Coordinates of C-alpha atoms and ligand atoms in Angstrom, one line a residue:
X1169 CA -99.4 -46.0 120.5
X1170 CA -101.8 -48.2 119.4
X1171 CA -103.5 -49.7 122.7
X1172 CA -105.8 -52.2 121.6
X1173 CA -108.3 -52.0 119.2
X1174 CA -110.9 -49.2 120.4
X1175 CA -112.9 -48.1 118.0
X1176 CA -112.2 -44.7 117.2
X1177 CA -108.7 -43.7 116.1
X1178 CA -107.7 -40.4 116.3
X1179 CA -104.4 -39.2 114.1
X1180 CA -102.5 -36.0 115.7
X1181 CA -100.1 -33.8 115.0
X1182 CA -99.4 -34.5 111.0
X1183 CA -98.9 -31.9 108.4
X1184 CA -102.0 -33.5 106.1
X1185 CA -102.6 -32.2 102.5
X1186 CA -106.0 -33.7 102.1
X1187 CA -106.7 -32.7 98.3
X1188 CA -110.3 -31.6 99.4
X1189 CA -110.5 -28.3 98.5
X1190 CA -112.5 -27.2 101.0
X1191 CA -110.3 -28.1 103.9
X1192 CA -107.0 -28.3 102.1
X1193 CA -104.9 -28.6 105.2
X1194 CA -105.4 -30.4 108.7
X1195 CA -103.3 -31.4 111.4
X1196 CA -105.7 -34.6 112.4
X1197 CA -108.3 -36.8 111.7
X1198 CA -110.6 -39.1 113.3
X1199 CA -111.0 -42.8 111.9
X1200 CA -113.8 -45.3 112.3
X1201 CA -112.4 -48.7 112.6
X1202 CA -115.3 -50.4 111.9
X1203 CA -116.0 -49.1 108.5
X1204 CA -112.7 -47.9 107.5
X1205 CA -113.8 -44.3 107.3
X1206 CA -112.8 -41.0 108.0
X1207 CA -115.2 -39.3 110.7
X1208 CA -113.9 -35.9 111.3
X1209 CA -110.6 -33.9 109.7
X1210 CA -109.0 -30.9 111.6
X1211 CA -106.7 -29.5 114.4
X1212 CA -105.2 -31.1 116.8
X1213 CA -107.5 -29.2 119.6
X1214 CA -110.8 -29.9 117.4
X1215 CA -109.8 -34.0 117.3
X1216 CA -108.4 -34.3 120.3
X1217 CA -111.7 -32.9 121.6
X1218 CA -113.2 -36.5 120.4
X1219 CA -110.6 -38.4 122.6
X1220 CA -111.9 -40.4 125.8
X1221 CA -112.5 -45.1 126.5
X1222 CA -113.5 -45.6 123.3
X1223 CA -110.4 -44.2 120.9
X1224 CA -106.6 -44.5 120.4
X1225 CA -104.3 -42.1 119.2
X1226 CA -101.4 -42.5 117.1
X1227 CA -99.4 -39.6 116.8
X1228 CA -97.7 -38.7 112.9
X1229 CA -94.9 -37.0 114.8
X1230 CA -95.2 -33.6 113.0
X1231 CA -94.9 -35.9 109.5
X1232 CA -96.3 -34.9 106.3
X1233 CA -99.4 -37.2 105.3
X1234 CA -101.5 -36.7 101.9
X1235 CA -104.8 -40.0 100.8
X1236 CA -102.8 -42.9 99.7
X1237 CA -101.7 -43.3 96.2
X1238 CA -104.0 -45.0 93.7
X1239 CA -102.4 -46.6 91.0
X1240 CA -104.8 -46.0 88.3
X1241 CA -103.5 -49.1 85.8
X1242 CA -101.9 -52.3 86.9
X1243 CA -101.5 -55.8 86.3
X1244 CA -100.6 -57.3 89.3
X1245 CA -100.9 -61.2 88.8
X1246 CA -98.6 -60.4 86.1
X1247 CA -96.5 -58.6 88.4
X1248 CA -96.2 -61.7 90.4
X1249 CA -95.9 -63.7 87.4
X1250 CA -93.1 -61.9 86.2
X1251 CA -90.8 -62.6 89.1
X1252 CA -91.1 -66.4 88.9
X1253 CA -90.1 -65.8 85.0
X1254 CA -86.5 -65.0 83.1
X1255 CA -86.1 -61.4 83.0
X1256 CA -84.1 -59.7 80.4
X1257 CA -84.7 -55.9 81.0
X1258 CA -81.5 -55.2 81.1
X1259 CA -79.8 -56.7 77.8
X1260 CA -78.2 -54.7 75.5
X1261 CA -78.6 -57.3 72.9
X1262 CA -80.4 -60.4 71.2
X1263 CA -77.1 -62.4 72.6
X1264 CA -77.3 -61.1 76.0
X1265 CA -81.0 -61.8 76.3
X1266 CA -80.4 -65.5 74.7
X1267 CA -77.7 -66.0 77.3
X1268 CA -79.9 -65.3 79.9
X1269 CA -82.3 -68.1 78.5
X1270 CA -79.5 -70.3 77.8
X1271 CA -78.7 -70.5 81.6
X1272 CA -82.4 -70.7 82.5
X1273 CA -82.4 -74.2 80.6
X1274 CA -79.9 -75.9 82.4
X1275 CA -81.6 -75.5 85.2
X1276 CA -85.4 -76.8 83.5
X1277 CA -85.9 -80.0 82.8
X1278 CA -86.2 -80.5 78.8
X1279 CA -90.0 -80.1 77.8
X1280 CA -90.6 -77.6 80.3
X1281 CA -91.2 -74.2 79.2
X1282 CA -89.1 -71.0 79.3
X1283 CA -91.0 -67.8 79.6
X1284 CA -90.0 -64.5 80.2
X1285 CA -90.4 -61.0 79.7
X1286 CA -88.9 -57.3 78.6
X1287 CA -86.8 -57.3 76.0
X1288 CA -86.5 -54.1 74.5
X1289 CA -85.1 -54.3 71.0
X1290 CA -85.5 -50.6 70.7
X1291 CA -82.5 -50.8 73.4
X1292 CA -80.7 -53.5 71.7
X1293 CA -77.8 -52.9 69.3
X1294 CA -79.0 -53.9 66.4
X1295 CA -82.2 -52.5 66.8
X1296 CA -84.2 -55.2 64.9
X1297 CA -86.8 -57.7 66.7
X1298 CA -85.1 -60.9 67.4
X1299 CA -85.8 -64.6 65.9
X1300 CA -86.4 -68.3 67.2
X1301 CA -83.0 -69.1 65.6
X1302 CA -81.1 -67.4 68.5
X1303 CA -83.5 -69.3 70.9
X1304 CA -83.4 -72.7 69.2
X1305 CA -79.1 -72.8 69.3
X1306 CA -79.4 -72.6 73.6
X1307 CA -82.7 -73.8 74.0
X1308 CA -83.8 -76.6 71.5
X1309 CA -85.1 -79.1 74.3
X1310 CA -87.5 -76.4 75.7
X1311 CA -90.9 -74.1 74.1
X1312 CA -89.2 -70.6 74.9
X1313 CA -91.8 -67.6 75.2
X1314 CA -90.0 -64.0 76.2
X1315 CA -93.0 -61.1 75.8
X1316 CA -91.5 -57.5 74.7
X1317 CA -90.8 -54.9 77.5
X1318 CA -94.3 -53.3 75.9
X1319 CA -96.3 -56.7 76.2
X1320 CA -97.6 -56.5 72.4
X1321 CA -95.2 -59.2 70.8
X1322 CA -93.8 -62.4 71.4
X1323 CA -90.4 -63.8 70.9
X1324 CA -90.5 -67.6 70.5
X1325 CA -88.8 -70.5 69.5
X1326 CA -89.2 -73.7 67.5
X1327 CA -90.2 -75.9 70.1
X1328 CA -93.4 -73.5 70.9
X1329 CA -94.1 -72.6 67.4
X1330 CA -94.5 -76.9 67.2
X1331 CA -96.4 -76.8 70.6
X1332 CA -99.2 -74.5 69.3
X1333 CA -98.9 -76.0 65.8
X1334 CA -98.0 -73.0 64.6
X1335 CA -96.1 -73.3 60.7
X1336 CA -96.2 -71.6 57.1
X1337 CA -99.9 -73.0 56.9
X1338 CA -101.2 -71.0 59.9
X1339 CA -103.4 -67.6 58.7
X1340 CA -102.7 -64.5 60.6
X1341 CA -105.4 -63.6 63.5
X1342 CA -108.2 -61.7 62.9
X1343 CA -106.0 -58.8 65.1
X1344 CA -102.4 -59.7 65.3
X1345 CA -99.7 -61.0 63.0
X1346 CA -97.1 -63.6 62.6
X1347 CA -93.8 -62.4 61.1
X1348 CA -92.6 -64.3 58.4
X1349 CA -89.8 -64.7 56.4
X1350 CA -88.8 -66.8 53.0
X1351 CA -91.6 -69.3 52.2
X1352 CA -93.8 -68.3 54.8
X1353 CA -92.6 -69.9 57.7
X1354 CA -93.1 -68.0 61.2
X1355 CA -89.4 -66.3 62.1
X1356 CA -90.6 -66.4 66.0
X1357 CA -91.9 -63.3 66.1
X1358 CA -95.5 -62.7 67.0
X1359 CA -97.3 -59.2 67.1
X1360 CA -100.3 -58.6 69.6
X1361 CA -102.6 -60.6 71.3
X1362 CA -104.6 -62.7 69.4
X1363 CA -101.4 -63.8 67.3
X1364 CA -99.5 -64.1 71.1
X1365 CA -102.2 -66.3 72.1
X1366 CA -101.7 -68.8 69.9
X1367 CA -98.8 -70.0 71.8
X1368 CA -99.2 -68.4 75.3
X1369 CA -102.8 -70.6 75.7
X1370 CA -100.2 -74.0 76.1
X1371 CA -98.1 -72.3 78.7
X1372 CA -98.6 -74.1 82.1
X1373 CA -99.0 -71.2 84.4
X1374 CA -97.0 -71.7 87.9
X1375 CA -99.2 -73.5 90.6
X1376 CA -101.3 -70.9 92.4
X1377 CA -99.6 -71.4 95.7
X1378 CA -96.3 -70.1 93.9
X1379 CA -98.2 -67.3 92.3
X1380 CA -100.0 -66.5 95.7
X1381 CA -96.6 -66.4 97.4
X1382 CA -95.4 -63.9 95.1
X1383 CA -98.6 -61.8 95.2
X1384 CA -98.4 -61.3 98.9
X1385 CA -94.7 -59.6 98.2
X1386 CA -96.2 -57.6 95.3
X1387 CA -98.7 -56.4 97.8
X1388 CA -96.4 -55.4 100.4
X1389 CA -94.2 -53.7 98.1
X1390 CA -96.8 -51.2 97.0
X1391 CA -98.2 -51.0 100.4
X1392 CA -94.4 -49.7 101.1
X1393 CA -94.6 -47.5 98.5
X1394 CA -97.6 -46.2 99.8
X1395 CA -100.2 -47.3 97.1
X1396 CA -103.3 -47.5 98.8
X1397 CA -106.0 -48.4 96.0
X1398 CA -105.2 -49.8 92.7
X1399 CA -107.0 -50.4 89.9
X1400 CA -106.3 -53.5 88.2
X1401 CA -106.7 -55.0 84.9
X1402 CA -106.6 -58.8 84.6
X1403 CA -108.9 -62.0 84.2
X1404 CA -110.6 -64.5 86.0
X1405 CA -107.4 -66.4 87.5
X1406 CA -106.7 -63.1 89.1
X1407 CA -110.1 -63.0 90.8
X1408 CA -109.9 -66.0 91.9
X1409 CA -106.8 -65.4 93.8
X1410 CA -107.6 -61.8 95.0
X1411 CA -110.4 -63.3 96.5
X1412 CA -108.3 -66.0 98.4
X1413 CA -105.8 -63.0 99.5
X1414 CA -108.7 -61.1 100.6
X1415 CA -110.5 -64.3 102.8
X1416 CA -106.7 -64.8 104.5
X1417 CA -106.5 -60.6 105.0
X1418 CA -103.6 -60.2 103.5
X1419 CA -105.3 -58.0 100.8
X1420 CA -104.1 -54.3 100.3
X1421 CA -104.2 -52.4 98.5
X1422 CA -107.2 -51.9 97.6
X1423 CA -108.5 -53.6 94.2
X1424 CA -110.9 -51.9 91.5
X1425 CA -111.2 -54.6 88.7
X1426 CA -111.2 -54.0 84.9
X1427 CA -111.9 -57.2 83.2
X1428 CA -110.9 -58.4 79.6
X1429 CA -113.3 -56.9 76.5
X1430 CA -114.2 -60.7 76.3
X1431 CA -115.9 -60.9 79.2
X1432 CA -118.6 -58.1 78.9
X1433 CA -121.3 -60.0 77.5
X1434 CA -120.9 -62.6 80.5
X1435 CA -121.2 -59.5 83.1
X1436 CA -124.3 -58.0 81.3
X1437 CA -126.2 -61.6 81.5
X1438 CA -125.2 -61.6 85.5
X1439 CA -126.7 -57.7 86.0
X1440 CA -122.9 -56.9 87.4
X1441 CA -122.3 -53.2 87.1
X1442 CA -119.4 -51.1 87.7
X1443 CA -119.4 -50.7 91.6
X1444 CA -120.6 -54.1 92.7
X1445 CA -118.6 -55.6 95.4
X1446 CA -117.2 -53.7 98.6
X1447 CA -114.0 -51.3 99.4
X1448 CA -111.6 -54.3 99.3
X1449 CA -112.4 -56.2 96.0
X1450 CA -115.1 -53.3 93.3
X1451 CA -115.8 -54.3 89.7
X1452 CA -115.6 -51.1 88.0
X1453 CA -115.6 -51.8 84.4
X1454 CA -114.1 -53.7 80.7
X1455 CA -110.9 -52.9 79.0
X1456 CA -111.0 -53.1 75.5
X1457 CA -107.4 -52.2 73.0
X1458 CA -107.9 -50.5 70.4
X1459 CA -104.2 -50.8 69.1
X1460 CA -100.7 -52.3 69.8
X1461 CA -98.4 -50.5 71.4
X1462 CA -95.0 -47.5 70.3
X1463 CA -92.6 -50.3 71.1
X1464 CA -93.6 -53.2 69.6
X1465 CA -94.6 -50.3 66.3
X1466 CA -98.2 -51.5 66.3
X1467 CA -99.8 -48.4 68.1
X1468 CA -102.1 -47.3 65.5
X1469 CA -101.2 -44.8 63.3
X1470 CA -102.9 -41.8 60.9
X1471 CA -99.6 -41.7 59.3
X1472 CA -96.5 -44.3 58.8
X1473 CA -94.0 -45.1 61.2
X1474 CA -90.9 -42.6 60.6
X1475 CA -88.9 -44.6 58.1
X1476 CA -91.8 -47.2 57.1
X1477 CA -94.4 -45.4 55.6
X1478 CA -96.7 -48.6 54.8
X1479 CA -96.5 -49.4 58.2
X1480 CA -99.7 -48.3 60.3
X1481 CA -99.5 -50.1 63.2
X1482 CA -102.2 -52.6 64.1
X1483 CA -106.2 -51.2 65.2
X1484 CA -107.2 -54.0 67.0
X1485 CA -110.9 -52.8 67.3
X1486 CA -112.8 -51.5 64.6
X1487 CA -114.7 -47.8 65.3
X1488 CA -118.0 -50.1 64.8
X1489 CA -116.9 -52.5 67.1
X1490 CA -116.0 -50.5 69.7
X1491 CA -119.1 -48.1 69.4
X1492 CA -120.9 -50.8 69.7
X1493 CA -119.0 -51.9 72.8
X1494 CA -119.1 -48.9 74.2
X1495 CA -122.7 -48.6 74.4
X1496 CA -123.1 -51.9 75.5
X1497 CA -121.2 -51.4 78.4
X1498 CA -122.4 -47.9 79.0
X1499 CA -126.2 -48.8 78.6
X1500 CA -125.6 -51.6 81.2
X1501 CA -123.7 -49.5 83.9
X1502 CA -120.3 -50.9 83.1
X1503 CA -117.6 -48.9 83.0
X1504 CA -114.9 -48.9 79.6
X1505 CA -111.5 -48.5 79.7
X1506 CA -109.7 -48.3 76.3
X1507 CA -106.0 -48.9 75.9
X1508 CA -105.1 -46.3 73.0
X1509 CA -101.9 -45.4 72.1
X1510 CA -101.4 -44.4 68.9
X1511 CA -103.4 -41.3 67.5
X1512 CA -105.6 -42.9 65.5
X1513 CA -106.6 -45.0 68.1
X1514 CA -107.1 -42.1 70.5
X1515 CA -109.3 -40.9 67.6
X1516 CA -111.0 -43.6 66.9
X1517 CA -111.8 -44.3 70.3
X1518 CA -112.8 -40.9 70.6
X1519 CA -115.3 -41.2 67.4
X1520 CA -117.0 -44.2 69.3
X1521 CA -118.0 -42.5 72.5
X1522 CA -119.1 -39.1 71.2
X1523 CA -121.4 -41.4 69.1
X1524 CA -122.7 -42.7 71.9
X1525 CA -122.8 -39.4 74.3
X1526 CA -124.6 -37.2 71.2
X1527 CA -127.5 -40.3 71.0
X1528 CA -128.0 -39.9 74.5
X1529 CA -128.1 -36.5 74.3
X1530 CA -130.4 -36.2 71.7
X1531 CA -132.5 -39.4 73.7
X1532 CA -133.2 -36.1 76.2
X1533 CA -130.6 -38.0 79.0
X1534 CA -130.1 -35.1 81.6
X1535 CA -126.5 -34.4 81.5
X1536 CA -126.1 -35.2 84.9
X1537 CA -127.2 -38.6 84.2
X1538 CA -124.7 -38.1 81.3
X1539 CA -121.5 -37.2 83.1
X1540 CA -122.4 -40.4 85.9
X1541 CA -122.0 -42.7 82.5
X1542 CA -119.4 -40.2 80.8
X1543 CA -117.2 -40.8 84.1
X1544 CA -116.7 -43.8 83.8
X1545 CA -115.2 -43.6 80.3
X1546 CA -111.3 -43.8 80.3
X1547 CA -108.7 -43.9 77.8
X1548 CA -105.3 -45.9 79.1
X1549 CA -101.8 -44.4 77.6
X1550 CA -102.9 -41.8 75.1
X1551 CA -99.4 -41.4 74.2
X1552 CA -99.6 -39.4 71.1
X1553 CA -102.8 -37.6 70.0
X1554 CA -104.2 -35.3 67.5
X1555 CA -104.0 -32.4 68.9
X1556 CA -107.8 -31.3 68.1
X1557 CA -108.3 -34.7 69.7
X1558 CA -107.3 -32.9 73.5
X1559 CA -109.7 -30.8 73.7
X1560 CA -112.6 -33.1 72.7
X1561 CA -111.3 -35.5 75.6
X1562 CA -111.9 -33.0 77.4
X1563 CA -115.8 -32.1 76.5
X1564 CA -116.6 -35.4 76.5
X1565 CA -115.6 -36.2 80.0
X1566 CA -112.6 -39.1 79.4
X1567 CA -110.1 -39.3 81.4
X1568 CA -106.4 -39.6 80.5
X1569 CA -104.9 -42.5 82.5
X1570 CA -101.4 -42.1 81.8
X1571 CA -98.1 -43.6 83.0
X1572 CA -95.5 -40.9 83.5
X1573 CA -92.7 -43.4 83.8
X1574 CA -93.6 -44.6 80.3
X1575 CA -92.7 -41.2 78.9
X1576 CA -89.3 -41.0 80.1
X1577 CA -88.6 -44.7 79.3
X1578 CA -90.1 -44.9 76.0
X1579 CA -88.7 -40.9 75.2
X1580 CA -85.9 -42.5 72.6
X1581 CA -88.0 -45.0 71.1
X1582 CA -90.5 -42.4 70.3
X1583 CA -88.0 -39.9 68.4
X1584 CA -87.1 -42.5 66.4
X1585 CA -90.7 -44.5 65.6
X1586 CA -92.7 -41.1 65.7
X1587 CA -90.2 -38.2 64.0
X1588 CA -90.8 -35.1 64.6
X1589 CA -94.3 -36.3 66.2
X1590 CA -93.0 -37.3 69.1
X1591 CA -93.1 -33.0 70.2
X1592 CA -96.7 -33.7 70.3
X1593 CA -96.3 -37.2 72.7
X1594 CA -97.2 -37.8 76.5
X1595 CA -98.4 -34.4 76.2
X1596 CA -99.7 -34.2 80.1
X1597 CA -99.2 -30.4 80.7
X1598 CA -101.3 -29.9 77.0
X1599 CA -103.8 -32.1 78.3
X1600 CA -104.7 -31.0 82.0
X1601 CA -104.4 -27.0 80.6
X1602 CA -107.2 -28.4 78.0
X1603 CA -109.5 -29.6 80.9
X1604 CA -108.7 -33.3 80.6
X1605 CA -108.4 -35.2 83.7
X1606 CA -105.7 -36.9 84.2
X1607 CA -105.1 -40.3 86.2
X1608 CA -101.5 -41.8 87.0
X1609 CA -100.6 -45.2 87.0
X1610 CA -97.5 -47.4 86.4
X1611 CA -98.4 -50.6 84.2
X1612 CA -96.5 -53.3 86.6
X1613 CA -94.6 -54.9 85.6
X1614 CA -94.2 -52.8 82.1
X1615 CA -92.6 -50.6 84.3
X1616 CA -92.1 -49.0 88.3
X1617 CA -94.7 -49.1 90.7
X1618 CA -93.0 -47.0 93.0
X1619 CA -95.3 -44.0 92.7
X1620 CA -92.5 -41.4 93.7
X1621 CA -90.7 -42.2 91.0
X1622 CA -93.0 -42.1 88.9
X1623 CA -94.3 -38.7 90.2
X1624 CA -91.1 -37.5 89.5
X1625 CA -91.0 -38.6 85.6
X1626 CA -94.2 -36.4 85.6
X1627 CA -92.8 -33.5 87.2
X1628 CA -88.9 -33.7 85.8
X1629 CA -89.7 -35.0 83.0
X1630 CA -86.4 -37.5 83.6
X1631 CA -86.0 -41.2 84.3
X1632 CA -84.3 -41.0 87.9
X1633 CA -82.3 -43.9 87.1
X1634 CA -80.6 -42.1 84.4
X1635 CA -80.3 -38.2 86.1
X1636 CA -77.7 -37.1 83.4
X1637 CA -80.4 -37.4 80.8
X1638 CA -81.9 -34.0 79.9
X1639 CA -85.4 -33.7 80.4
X1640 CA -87.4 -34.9 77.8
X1641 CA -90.4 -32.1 76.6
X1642 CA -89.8 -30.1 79.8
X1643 CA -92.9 -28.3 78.5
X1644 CA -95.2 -31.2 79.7
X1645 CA -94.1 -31.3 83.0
X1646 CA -96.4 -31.0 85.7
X1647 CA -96.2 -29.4 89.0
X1648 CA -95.9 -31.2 92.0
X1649 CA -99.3 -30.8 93.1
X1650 CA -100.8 -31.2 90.0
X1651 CA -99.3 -34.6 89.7
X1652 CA -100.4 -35.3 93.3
X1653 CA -103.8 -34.8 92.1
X1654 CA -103.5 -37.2 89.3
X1655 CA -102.3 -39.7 91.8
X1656 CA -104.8 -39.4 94.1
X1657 CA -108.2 -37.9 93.6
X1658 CA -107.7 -38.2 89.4
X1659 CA -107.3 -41.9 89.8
X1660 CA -110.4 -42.4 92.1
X1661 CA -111.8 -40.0 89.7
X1662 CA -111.2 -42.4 86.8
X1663 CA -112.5 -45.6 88.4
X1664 CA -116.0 -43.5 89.7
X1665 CA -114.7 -43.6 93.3
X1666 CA -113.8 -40.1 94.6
X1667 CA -116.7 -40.3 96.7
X1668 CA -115.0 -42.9 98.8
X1669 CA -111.1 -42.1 97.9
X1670 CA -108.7 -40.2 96.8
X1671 CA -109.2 -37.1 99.2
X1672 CA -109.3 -37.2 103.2
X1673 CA -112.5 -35.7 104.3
X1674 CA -115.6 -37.3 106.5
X1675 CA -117.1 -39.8 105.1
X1676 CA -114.3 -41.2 103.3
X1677 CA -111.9 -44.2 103.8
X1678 CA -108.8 -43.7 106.1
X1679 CA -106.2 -44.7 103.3
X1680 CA -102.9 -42.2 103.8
X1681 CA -99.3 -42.1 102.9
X1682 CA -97.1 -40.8 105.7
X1683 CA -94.1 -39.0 104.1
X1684 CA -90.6 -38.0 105.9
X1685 CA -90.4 -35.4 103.2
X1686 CA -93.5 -32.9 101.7
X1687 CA -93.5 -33.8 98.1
X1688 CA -95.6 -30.4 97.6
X1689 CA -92.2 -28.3 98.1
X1690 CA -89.7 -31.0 98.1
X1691 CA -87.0 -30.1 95.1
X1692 CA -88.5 -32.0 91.7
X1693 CA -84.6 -34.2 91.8
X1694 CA -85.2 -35.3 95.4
X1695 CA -88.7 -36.8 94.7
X1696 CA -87.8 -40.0 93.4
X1697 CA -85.9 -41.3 96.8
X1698 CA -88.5 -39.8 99.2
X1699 CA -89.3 -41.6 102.1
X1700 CA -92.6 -43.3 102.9
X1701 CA -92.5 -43.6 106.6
X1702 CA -96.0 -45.1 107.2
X1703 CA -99.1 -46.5 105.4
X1704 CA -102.6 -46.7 106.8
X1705 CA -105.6 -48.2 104.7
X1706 CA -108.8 -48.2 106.6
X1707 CA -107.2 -46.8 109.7
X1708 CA -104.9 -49.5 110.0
X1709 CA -101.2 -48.9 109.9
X1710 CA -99.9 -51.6 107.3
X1711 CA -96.6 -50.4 106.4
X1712 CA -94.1 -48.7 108.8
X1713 CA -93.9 -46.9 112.0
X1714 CA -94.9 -43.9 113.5
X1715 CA -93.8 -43.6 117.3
Ligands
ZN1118 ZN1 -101.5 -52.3 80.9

């Protein structure tokens, strides 16, 4: 029972996987309020030893408990975002989606806008991307914006397209495009960010009191999933209301922050480098894309889409621009995260940081100094690589932040865009056998942030909600504790913060997932619905209960 607030807390009697390899198992460990941090892991007789006026005890009833999950790529202001918005995830077609928009309007007053997200027309019958024709028959009062279940195109209608100004005279972005048909004129359809932009910069976000509210629920979701750390990719609006959530304590998990590409000249003027600020709220680095995305077909390519030959996909940064990013960032302690999808982005990517790693070499860098920058460099998705490409992620240091769930969502989509590519595709068994590290993570909202589902797509292979689905490239699945890993002390790993999580061991913070099952020897099928009885971050129990 907790009994106050003394300030040693003392855990007994758990079953503890701590993913330190030098003390794999424990039965209990000793927390520091006051910092947060771990103080001593090991039997019950060893920590009890520490008890006497100055601790409480709380007793994990003979429960399994392993660090705290780190979600390793989110987007959680968007995560909030997306519940205020009209959702049509589950539409089997164009109508279906434009029906759900149809009964959003009667309830918004005309002007107002209508946005929403995840369509998937890759699940729609017709497969074919969607137009503002649909939207303008139930919706011609209102600007209509519904972003793609991938996030890398925009469905619109008229009403936008004459908000942003947006006709047959407007030239595609530098990076993006505007679908067209017959004389030019835009068909609603808008393909990656810079083209998406030109109409999502006029939509009025929600108030920040709404989007606050909506947060906090986000928060305690994950905290009851047992996510412990996140790191999270989003801009200054999201800052700005982290930090209000972390001022009323109602922060948690804990938030690593990638900001846009855009931003990195701004951070190099101010001296902020990956690690400034404290365990609650850490800068850690830039995210930069480097291509579209499988769904939307503009992951970039080496070779055509199957059935479109011409068709590439989109890279949104050039190999000189993103060297030259890269060392940017690099030479000013910030770390880079690139969102790569397609295998020519992977490559390219690729291209631009061994540039930079062999001129430091040769610049006599020790290679400790080397791997402290190398680290830091990540790429996000890698869903379909050369295969040479594997093993070079692997000498150069990047880490693999991948999204299991993504895999077993996207596994039809990518036997149809890829051909017989798609063998090669979320190749996570290929990649940790080659030495890369790997770092889970779910994309909220893109899809689940319930990390036991998602641990099971990486170890069955299989989307849990559809369990008569064989698995998809059983090859690539991972063991249990091999996902674990990527989970935990991969993901701190990523974000250059497995000296302070992702393990349990002195010195480290008291995050921890209390389970009612152990997910090391629990059947792969029974993974998904395992309970999470408990969650502690910092020592404090946030989620649950334990007596
Ligand atoms: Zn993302």
């Amino acid at each position: 029972m907790f009994s106050g607030r003394r300030p040693i807390l003392l855990l007994l009697n758990g079953g503890i996987h701590t993913m330190n390899p030098d003390q794999p198992r424990a039965t209990a460990l000793a927390v520091d309020r006051a910092s947060g941090r771990i103080v001593a892991v090991g039997d019950d007789a060893e920590i009890r030893a520490l008890a006497g006026p100055l601790t409480d005890t709380l007793d994990l009833g003979g429960r399994v408990a392993l660090p705290g999950f780190i979600d390793a790529h989110t987007h959680l202001l968007g995560t909030a975002q997306a519940r205020l918005d009209v959702n049509v995830r589950e539409t089997h077609s164009e109508d279906e989606a434009v029906a759900l928009v149809r009964q959003r309007a009667e309830r918004t007053p005309p002007g107002a806008w209508i946005v929403g997200q995840s369509w998937d027309k890759n699940a729609w019958a017709p497969q074919q991307f969607p137009t503002k024709a649909s939207l303008d028959a139930v919706a011609p009062e209102h600007p209509v914006a519904l972003a793609s279940h991938d996030f890398h195109s925009l469905w619109v209608n008229s009403a936008a397209l004459r908000i942003a100004g947006v006709d047959a005279s407007t030239p595609d972005p530098l990076s993006g495009r505007i679908e067209r048909g017959a004389n030019g004129e835009p068909t609603g359809m808008l393909f990656e960010g810079e083209a998406m932009a030109l109409v999502e910069r006029f939509i009025a976000p929600p108030d920040d009191e709404t989007l606050l509210h909506e947060l906090r629920r986000v928060f305690a979701e994950l905290r009851a999933r047992g996510v412990t750390g996140v790191h999270n990719i989003e801009d200054a609006h999201s800052l700005r209301l982290m930090q209000r959530l972390r001022d009323e304590g109602s922060l948690g998990p804990r938030l690593l922050l990638y900001i846009p590409r855009a931003s990195l000249g701004e951070a190099l003027r101010l001296g902020l480098t990956a690690d400034f600020g404290d365990d609650w709220l850490r800068f850690a680095g830039i995210k930069v894309f480097m291509d579209g995305a499988l769904g939307s077909q503009t992951a970039a390519m080496l070779e055509g889409y199957e059935g479109r030959p011409d068709n590439l996909g989109l890279l949104t940064t050039s190999e000189s621009e993103i060297t030259q990013t890269v060392r940017a960032a690099a030479d000013g302690g910030v770390g880079v995260a690139i969102h790569a999808i397609g295998d020519r982005a992977v490559k390219t990517a690729l291209d631009g940081i061994e540039a930079i790693l062999r001129r430091r070499a040769q610049a006599g860098i020790s290679p400790d100094a080397l791997a402290a920058v190398a680290r830091r460099f990540r790429l996000e998705h890698v869903q379909l690589a050369r295969p040479e490409d594997i093993p070079r992620m692997a000498a150069l240091g990047v880490v693999a932040s991948v999204q299991p769930f993504h895999a077993v969502v996207d596994r039809y989509t990518a036997e149809r865009y890829w051909g017989a590519r798609y063998k090669r595709a979320y190749a996570y068994q290929t990649m940790r056998r080659a030495g890369v590290r790997l770092a889970f993570g779910s994309d909220t909202p893109v899809d689940t942030a319930d990390p036991l589902r998602i641990l099971h797509a990486a170890v069955a292979r299989r989307n849990d909600a559809t369990p008569d689905a064989p698995a998809w490239l059983p090859d690539q699945a991972l063991s249990a504790s091999d996902a674990l890993w990527a989970y935990t002390v991969g993901a701190a790993y990523a974000g250059g913060q497995e000296a302070r999580q992702g393990s349990l061991a002195p010195g480290k913070l008291a995050d921890l997932v209390v389970l009612a099952d152990d997910p090391f020897t629990l059947p792969a099928d029974r993974l998904a619905g395992a309970e999470v009885a408990a969650t502690i971050i910092g020592g404090e129990l946030v989620f649950g209960q334990l007596e």
